[in-house]
Tab-separated table of C-alpha atoms in Angstrom:
chain	number	residue	atom	x	y	z
A	169	MET	CA	-38.623	10.566	-43.957
A	170	ASN	CA	-37.661	11.173	-40.317
A	171	ILE	CA	-39.222	10.058	-37.041
A	172	GLU	CA	-39.666	13.214	-34.951
A	173	TYR	CA	-41.123	11.421	-31.934
A	174	GLN	CA	-42.648	8.044	-31.186
A	175	LYS	CA	-44.249	6.027	-28.427
A	176	ASN	CA	-45.148	2.367	-28.927
A	177	GLU	CA	-46.963	0.743	-26.034
A	178	THR	CA	-47.746	-2.427	-27.981
A	179	TYR	CA	-47.357	-3.411	-31.634
A	180	ASN	CA	-50.703	-1.767	-32.469
A	181	ARG	CA	-51.045	1.009	-29.878
A	182	GLY	CA	-49.087	4.238	-29.737
A	183	TYR	CA	-48.345	7.444	-31.624
A	184	THR	CA	-45.746	8.662	-34.098
A	185	GLY	CA	-44.658	11.981	-35.561
A	186	LEU	CA	-43.097	11.799	-39.031
A	187	SER	CA	-41.588	14.553	-41.176
A	188	VAL	CA	-40.724	14.600	-44.859
A	189	SER	CA	-38.193	16.720	-46.710
A	190	GLU	CA	-39.244	19.205	-49.369
A	191	THR	CA	-37.982	16.880	-52.095
A	192	GLU	CA	-39.957	13.940	-50.658
A	193	CYS	CA	-43.040	16.105	-50.300
A	194	ILE	CA	-42.923	17.251	-53.931
A	195	GLU	CA	-42.411	13.669	-55.093
A	196	HIS	CA	-45.384	12.515	-53.024
A	197	LEU	CA	-47.698	15.328	-54.118
A	198	GLN	CA	-46.866	15.067	-57.817
A	199	GLY	CA	-46.754	11.267	-57.740
A	200	ALA	CA	-48.703	8.915	-55.488
A	201	VAL	CA	-50.913	11.584	-53.888
A	202	LYS	CA	-51.989	12.949	-57.261
A	203	ASP	CA	-52.598	9.438	-58.588
A	204	ASN	CA	-54.859	8.811	-55.597
A	205	LEU	CA	-56.771	12.075	-56.043
A	206	ILE	CA	-57.554	11.444	-59.716
A	207	ASP	CA	-57.873	7.640	-59.284
A	208	LYS	CA	-55.305	7.165	-62.024
A	209	GLU	CA	-55.936	3.433	-62.385
A	210	GLU	CA	-59.652	3.869	-63.085
A	211	ARG	CA	-59.081	6.968	-65.212
A	212	LYS	CA	-56.597	5.071	-67.399
A	213	HIS	CA	-59.052	2.206	-67.861
A	214	THR	CA	-61.892	4.563	-68.867
A	215	LEU	CA	-59.640	6.513	-71.215
A	216	GLU	CA	-58.501	3.316	-72.945
A	217	LYS	CA	-62.130	2.274	-73.476
A	218	LEU	CA	-63.095	5.634	-74.979
A	219	ARG	CA	-60.019	5.808	-77.205
A	220	ALA	CA	-60.750	2.292	-78.483
A	221	LEU	CA	-64.286	3.385	-79.301
A	222	GLN	CA	-62.975	6.468	-81.089
A	223	ALA	CA	-60.615	4.309	-83.177
A	224	GLU	CA	-63.228	1.696	-84.024
A	225	THR	CA	-63.749	1.428	-87.763
A	226	GLY	CA	-67.107	2.805	-88.811
A	227	PHE	CA	-67.912	4.255	-85.392
A	228	ARG	CA	-69.305	7.764	-85.635
A	229	ALA	CA	-67.723	9.640	-82.744
A	230	SER	CA	-69.922	12.254	-81.126
A	231	GLU	CA	-68.706	15.593	-79.850
A	232	GLN	CA	-69.333	14.336	-76.308
A	233	LEU	CA	-66.900	11.459	-76.785
A	234	LEU	CA	-64.168	13.889	-77.807
A	235	ILE	CA	-64.977	16.188	-74.883
A	236	ASP	CA	-64.807	13.324	-72.376
A	237	ILE	CA	-61.514	12.047	-73.768
A	238	GLN	CA	-60.064	15.541	-73.473
A	239	THR	CA	-61.377	15.836	-69.911
A	240	LEU	CA	-59.761	12.554	-68.888
A	241	GLU	CA	-56.475	13.514	-70.549
A	242	ASN	CA	-56.337	16.640	-68.386
A	243	GLU	CA	-54.891	15.447	-65.074
A	244	ASP	CA	-55.020	18.761	-63.231
A	245	VAL	CA	-56.355	18.386	-59.706
A	246	GLU	CA	-58.983	20.736	-58.257
A	247	ASP	CA	-59.465	19.193	-54.813
A	248	ARG	CA	-59.656	21.095	-51.556
A	249	VAL	CA	-56.877	20.964	-48.951
A	250	PHE	CA	-58.582	18.417	-46.712
A	251	ARG	CA	-58.950	16.001	-49.640
A	252	ILE	CA	-55.244	16.302	-50.375
A	253	GLY	CA	-54.510	15.626	-46.705
A	254	GLU	CA	-56.643	12.481	-46.780
A	255	ALA	CA	-54.874	11.209	-49.892
A	256	TYR	CA	-51.467	11.979	-48.364
A	257	ALA	CA	-52.437	10.058	-45.225
A	258	GLU	CA	-53.384	6.990	-47.259
A	259	ILE	CA	-50.084	7.046	-49.142
A	260	ILE	CA	-47.979	7.280	-45.956
A	261	LEU	CA	-49.981	4.512	-44.289
A	262	GLU	CA	-49.550	2.287	-47.331
A	263	GLU	CA	-45.830	2.958	-47.694
A	264	HIS	CA	-44.769	2.835	-44.036
A	265	PHE	CA	-47.429	1.113	-41.915
A	266	SER	CA	-48.402	-1.975	-43.947
A	267	CYS	CA	-51.884	-0.619	-44.668
A	268	ARG	CA	-53.901	-1.438	-47.766
A	269	PHE	CA	-56.726	0.516	-49.361
A	270	HIS	CA	-57.959	-1.609	-52.243
A	271	TRP	CA	-60.802	0.664	-53.357
A	272	ASN	CA	-60.507	4.335	-54.273
A	273	GLU	CA	-63.634	5.990	-52.872
A	274	LEU	CA	-63.635	8.489	-55.733
A	275	ARG	CA	-65.385	5.731	-57.690
A	276	ASP	CA	-68.400	6.084	-55.397
A	277	ALA	CA	-68.658	9.861	-55.632
A	278	ARG	CA	-71.744	11.205	-57.358
A	279	ASN	CA	-70.662	14.670	-56.304
A	280	PRO	CA	-66.850	14.921	-56.610
A	281	LYS	CA	-66.792	17.741	-54.056
A	282	GLY	CA	-68.974	15.934	-51.531
A	283	ASN	CA	-67.813	14.683	-48.144
A	284	LYS	CA	-67.056	11.065	-47.364
A	285	THR	CA	-69.503	9.286	-45.120
A	286	GLY	CA	-68.717	6.841	-42.319
A	287	ALA	CA	-64.933	7.261	-42.026
A	288	ASP	CA	-62.077	8.829	-43.978
A	289	LEU	CA	-59.991	5.652	-43.904
A	290	VAL	CA	-61.496	2.230	-44.551
A	291	GLY	CA	-59.164	-0.630	-45.353
A	292	PHE	CA	-56.820	-3.175	-43.799
A	293	ILE	CA	-53.590	-3.267	-41.818
A	294	GLU	CA	-51.115	-6.114	-41.510
A	295	ALA	CA	-49.821	-6.162	-37.957
A	296	ASN	CA	-47.951	-8.833	-36.011
A	297	GLY	CA	-48.759	-11.393	-38.697
A	298	GLU	CA	-52.487	-10.613	-38.660
A	299	ILE	CA	-54.784	-8.843	-41.131
A	300	LEU	CA	-57.170	-6.467	-39.375
A	301	PHE	CA	-59.841	-4.030	-40.468
A	302	LEU	CA	-58.607	-0.443	-40.379
A	303	PHE	CA	-60.992	2.413	-39.627
A	304	GLY	CA	-59.679	5.933	-39.308
A	305	GLU	CA	-59.999	9.672	-39.600
A	306	VAL	CA	-57.787	12.378	-41.120
A	307	LYS	CA	-57.520	16.072	-40.347
A	308	THR	CA	-55.317	18.785	-41.829
A	309	SER	CA	-54.380	21.834	-39.774
A	310	SER	CA	-52.045	24.830	-39.956
A	311	GLU	CA	-53.225	26.143	-36.565
A	312	ASP	CA	-50.373	27.257	-34.304
A	313	ARG	CA	-51.894	25.545	-31.298
A	314	ARG	CA	-50.880	22.303	-29.586
A	315	PRO	CA	-52.918	20.224	-29.989
A	316	PRO	CA	-54.870	21.865	-32.815
A	317	GLN	CA	-58.620	22.080	-32.441
A	318	VAL	CA	-59.153	19.474	-35.171
A	319	MET	CA	-57.936	16.929	-32.619
A	320	THR	CA	-60.151	17.990	-29.734
A	321	ASN	CA	-63.280	19.784	-30.966
A	322	ARG	CA	-66.714	18.230	-31.354
A	323	ASP	CA	-65.941	16.891	-34.847
A	324	GLY	CA	-62.263	16.263	-34.126
A	325	ILE	CA	-60.256	13.081	-34.348
A	326	GLU	CA	-60.698	12.196	-30.667
A	327	ASN	CA	-64.494	12.127	-30.830
A	328	GLN	CA	-64.541	10.502	-34.255
A	329	LEU	CA	-62.349	7.612	-33.095
A	330	LEU	CA	-64.388	7.203	-29.918
A	331	ASP	CA	-67.529	7.019	-32.048
A	332	LEU	CA	-66.000	4.339	-34.272
A	333	TYR	CA	-65.097	2.395	-31.112
A	334	ARG	CA	-68.476	2.710	-29.446
A	335	ASN	CA	-70.722	2.453	-32.500
A	336	SER	CA	-70.673	-1.161	-33.661
A	337	ASN	CA	-73.397	-0.435	-36.225
A	338	LYS	CA	-71.159	2.106	-37.946
A	339	ARG	CA	-68.368	-0.464	-38.104
A	340	LEU	CA	-70.791	-3.025	-39.541
A	341	ILE	CA	-71.749	-0.578	-42.304
A	342	LEU	CA	-68.064	-0.049	-43.129
A	343	ILE	CA	-67.404	-3.788	-43.191
A	344	SER	CA	-70.405	-4.287	-45.462
A	345	TYR	CA	-69.046	-1.552	-47.709
A	346	LEU	CA	-65.731	-3.395	-48.045
A	347	LYS	CA	-67.537	-6.682	-48.605
A	348	ASN	CA	-69.605	-5.217	-51.443
A	349	LYS	CA	-66.486	-3.841	-53.143
A	350	ALA	CA	-64.467	-7.041	-52.690
A	351	ARG	CA	-67.148	-8.966	-54.598
A	352	LEU	CA	-66.121	-7.056	-57.731
A	353	PHE	CA	-62.711	-8.751	-57.681
A	354	PRO	CA	-61.900	-12.363	-58.645
A	355	LYS	CA	-61.376	-15.132	-56.106
A	356	GLY	CA	-57.819	-15.165	-54.871
A	357	HIS	CA	-57.426	-11.392	-55.189
A	358	ARG	CA	-55.657	-9.805	-52.216
A	359	PHE	CA	-58.697	-7.678	-51.457
A	360	ARG	CA	-60.879	-10.751	-50.968
A	361	ASN	CA	-58.177	-12.505	-48.944
A	362	ASP	CA	-57.762	-9.470	-46.682
A	363	LEU	CA	-61.518	-9.288	-46.202
A	364	ASP	CA	-61.793	-12.944	-45.182
A	365	LYS	CA	-58.957	-12.614	-42.655
A	366	GLY	CA	-60.251	-9.299	-41.352
A	367	ILE	CA	-63.693	-10.766	-40.738
A	368	ARG	CA	-62.238	-13.747	-38.864
A	369	ASN	CA	-60.147	-11.576	-36.564
A	370	TYR	CA	-62.993	-9.135	-36.025
A	371	TYR	CA	-65.588	-11.738	-35.065
A	372	SER	CA	-63.381	-14.255	-33.245
A	373	GLU	CA	-60.848	-12.028	-31.470
A	374	ASN	CA	-62.646	-8.645	-31.496
A	375	LYS	CA	-59.590	-7.147	-33.162
A	376	TYR	CA	-59.461	-4.148	-35.470
A	377	GLN	CA	-57.310	-1.030	-35.844
A	378	LEU	CA	-58.309	2.591	-35.256
A	379	ILE	CA	-56.041	5.259	-36.746
A	380	GLY	CA	-56.118	9.040	-36.540
A	381	VAL	CA	-53.879	11.017	-38.889
A	382	LEU	CA	-53.060	14.691	-38.427
A	383	VAL	CA	-51.404	16.416	-41.384
A	384	ARG	CA	-49.438	19.545	-40.424
A	385	ASP	CA	-47.557	22.169	-42.422
A	386	ILE	CA	-45.827	23.640	-39.360
A	387	ASP	CA	-42.958	22.485	-37.118
A	388	SER	CA	-43.287	19.166	-35.319
A	389	ASN	CA	-44.359	19.001	-31.690
A	390	GLU	CA	-45.273	15.922	-29.666
A	391	GLN	CA	-48.095	17.861	-27.986
A	392	ASP	CA	-50.008	17.670	-31.271
A	393	VAL	CA	-51.035	14.098	-30.436
A	394	LEU	CA	-49.816	13.151	-26.939
A	395	PRO	CA	-52.767	14.629	-24.964
A	396	SER	CA	-55.283	13.028	-27.328
A	397	TYR	CA	-53.562	9.646	-27.170
A	398	ASP	CA	-53.504	9.702	-23.361
A	399	ARG	CA	-57.248	10.390	-23.263
A	400	LEU	CA	-58.144	7.904	-25.985
A	401	LYS	CA	-56.157	4.986	-24.592
A	402	ARG	CA	-58.190	5.149	-21.369
A	403	ASN	CA	-61.415	4.721	-23.337
A	404	ILE	CA	-60.431	2.620	-26.357
A	405	LEU	CA	-59.358	-0.605	-24.711
A	406	GLU	CA	-57.247	-3.519	-25.879
A	407	PRO	CA	-57.268	-5.638	-27.971
A	408	ILE	CA	-58.421	-2.758	-30.227
A	409	GLY	CA	-55.471	-1.133	-31.964
A	410	LEU	CA	-55.011	2.614	-31.501
A	411	LEU	CA	-52.530	4.647	-33.532
A	412	LEU	CA	-52.212	8.414	-33.832
A	413	LEU	CA	-49.940	9.672	-36.581
A	414	SER	CA	-48.886	13.255	-37.206
A	415	LEU	CA	-47.325	13.978	-40.595
A	416	TYR	CA	-45.261	17.151	-40.911
A	417	VAL	CA	-44.733	18.526	-44.414
A	418	PRO	CA	-42.534	21.528	-45.301
A	419	ILE	CA	-44.774	22.918	-48.046
A	420	ASN	CA	-47.554	25.251	-46.942
A	421	SER	CA	-50.990	23.718	-47.490
A	422	GLY	CA	-51.959	26.742	-49.579
A	423	GLU	CA	-49.350	25.639	-52.132
A	424	TRP	CA	-50.252	21.940	-52.275
A	425	LEU	CA	-52.592	22.267	-55.224
A	426	GLU	CA	-50.093	24.276	-57.277
A	427	THR	CA	-47.381	21.754	-56.435
A	428	ILE	CA	-49.552	18.819	-57.497
A	429	ASN	CA	-50.315	20.478	-60.807
A	430	GLY	CA	-46.663	21.316	-61.425
A	431	SER	CA	-46.853	25.067	-60.856
A	432	VAL	CA	-44.463	24.803	-57.887
A	433	GLY	CA	-41.465	22.531	-57.437
């Protein structure tokens, strides 16, 4: 992974452009990104439960049990490009920016093809020795325009981050969401510890982190994020963290799905 450009004004405010090689991109897409998209951890747990039921002495397995086992054993991904971009963003943030996403939102989906509500990224970031809530948005764009419209249009990253900054009720809903999920884990789990520290910093220091991630399958250019950062930093004031990240991948977005499923690479 290479840094194409970077500006750090403070430890939690700035922008970065990162690029990955084709080999790294294939490894990501067929590895951690795919695991995120299918929620491999939860899928494995469900599959183990169903297989144990199938193997249980005297249990009369229905046709539906066999169908569901076969479905879970098939790990082909069918997600749309923007979903893949969101998963890729989470993986890069986890691996290189000390971010943690303890709960895969696929577990909440009643309609697997539905849109997320509230924010694309909801988790925690460890920065300067502190644990802060992380709220963010992700966009994927192949548009040969700098910046692309997904940064600046009505539903673009700029306006979405401004809304998260100005709308304290939306942030409260996201914090409550994390709180409800953390309760499912035992005391002492990192999720619960992150939540406790995030709440303290949020309500005592008014600190949290906003992140916008742009995923691009074209050449890097600082103008993808610089104009947006300059506008946002005048409106999103310290001590709130503000990070814009542009991720440049060498594989065309139209080939991501085939690459994930092993048809390419």
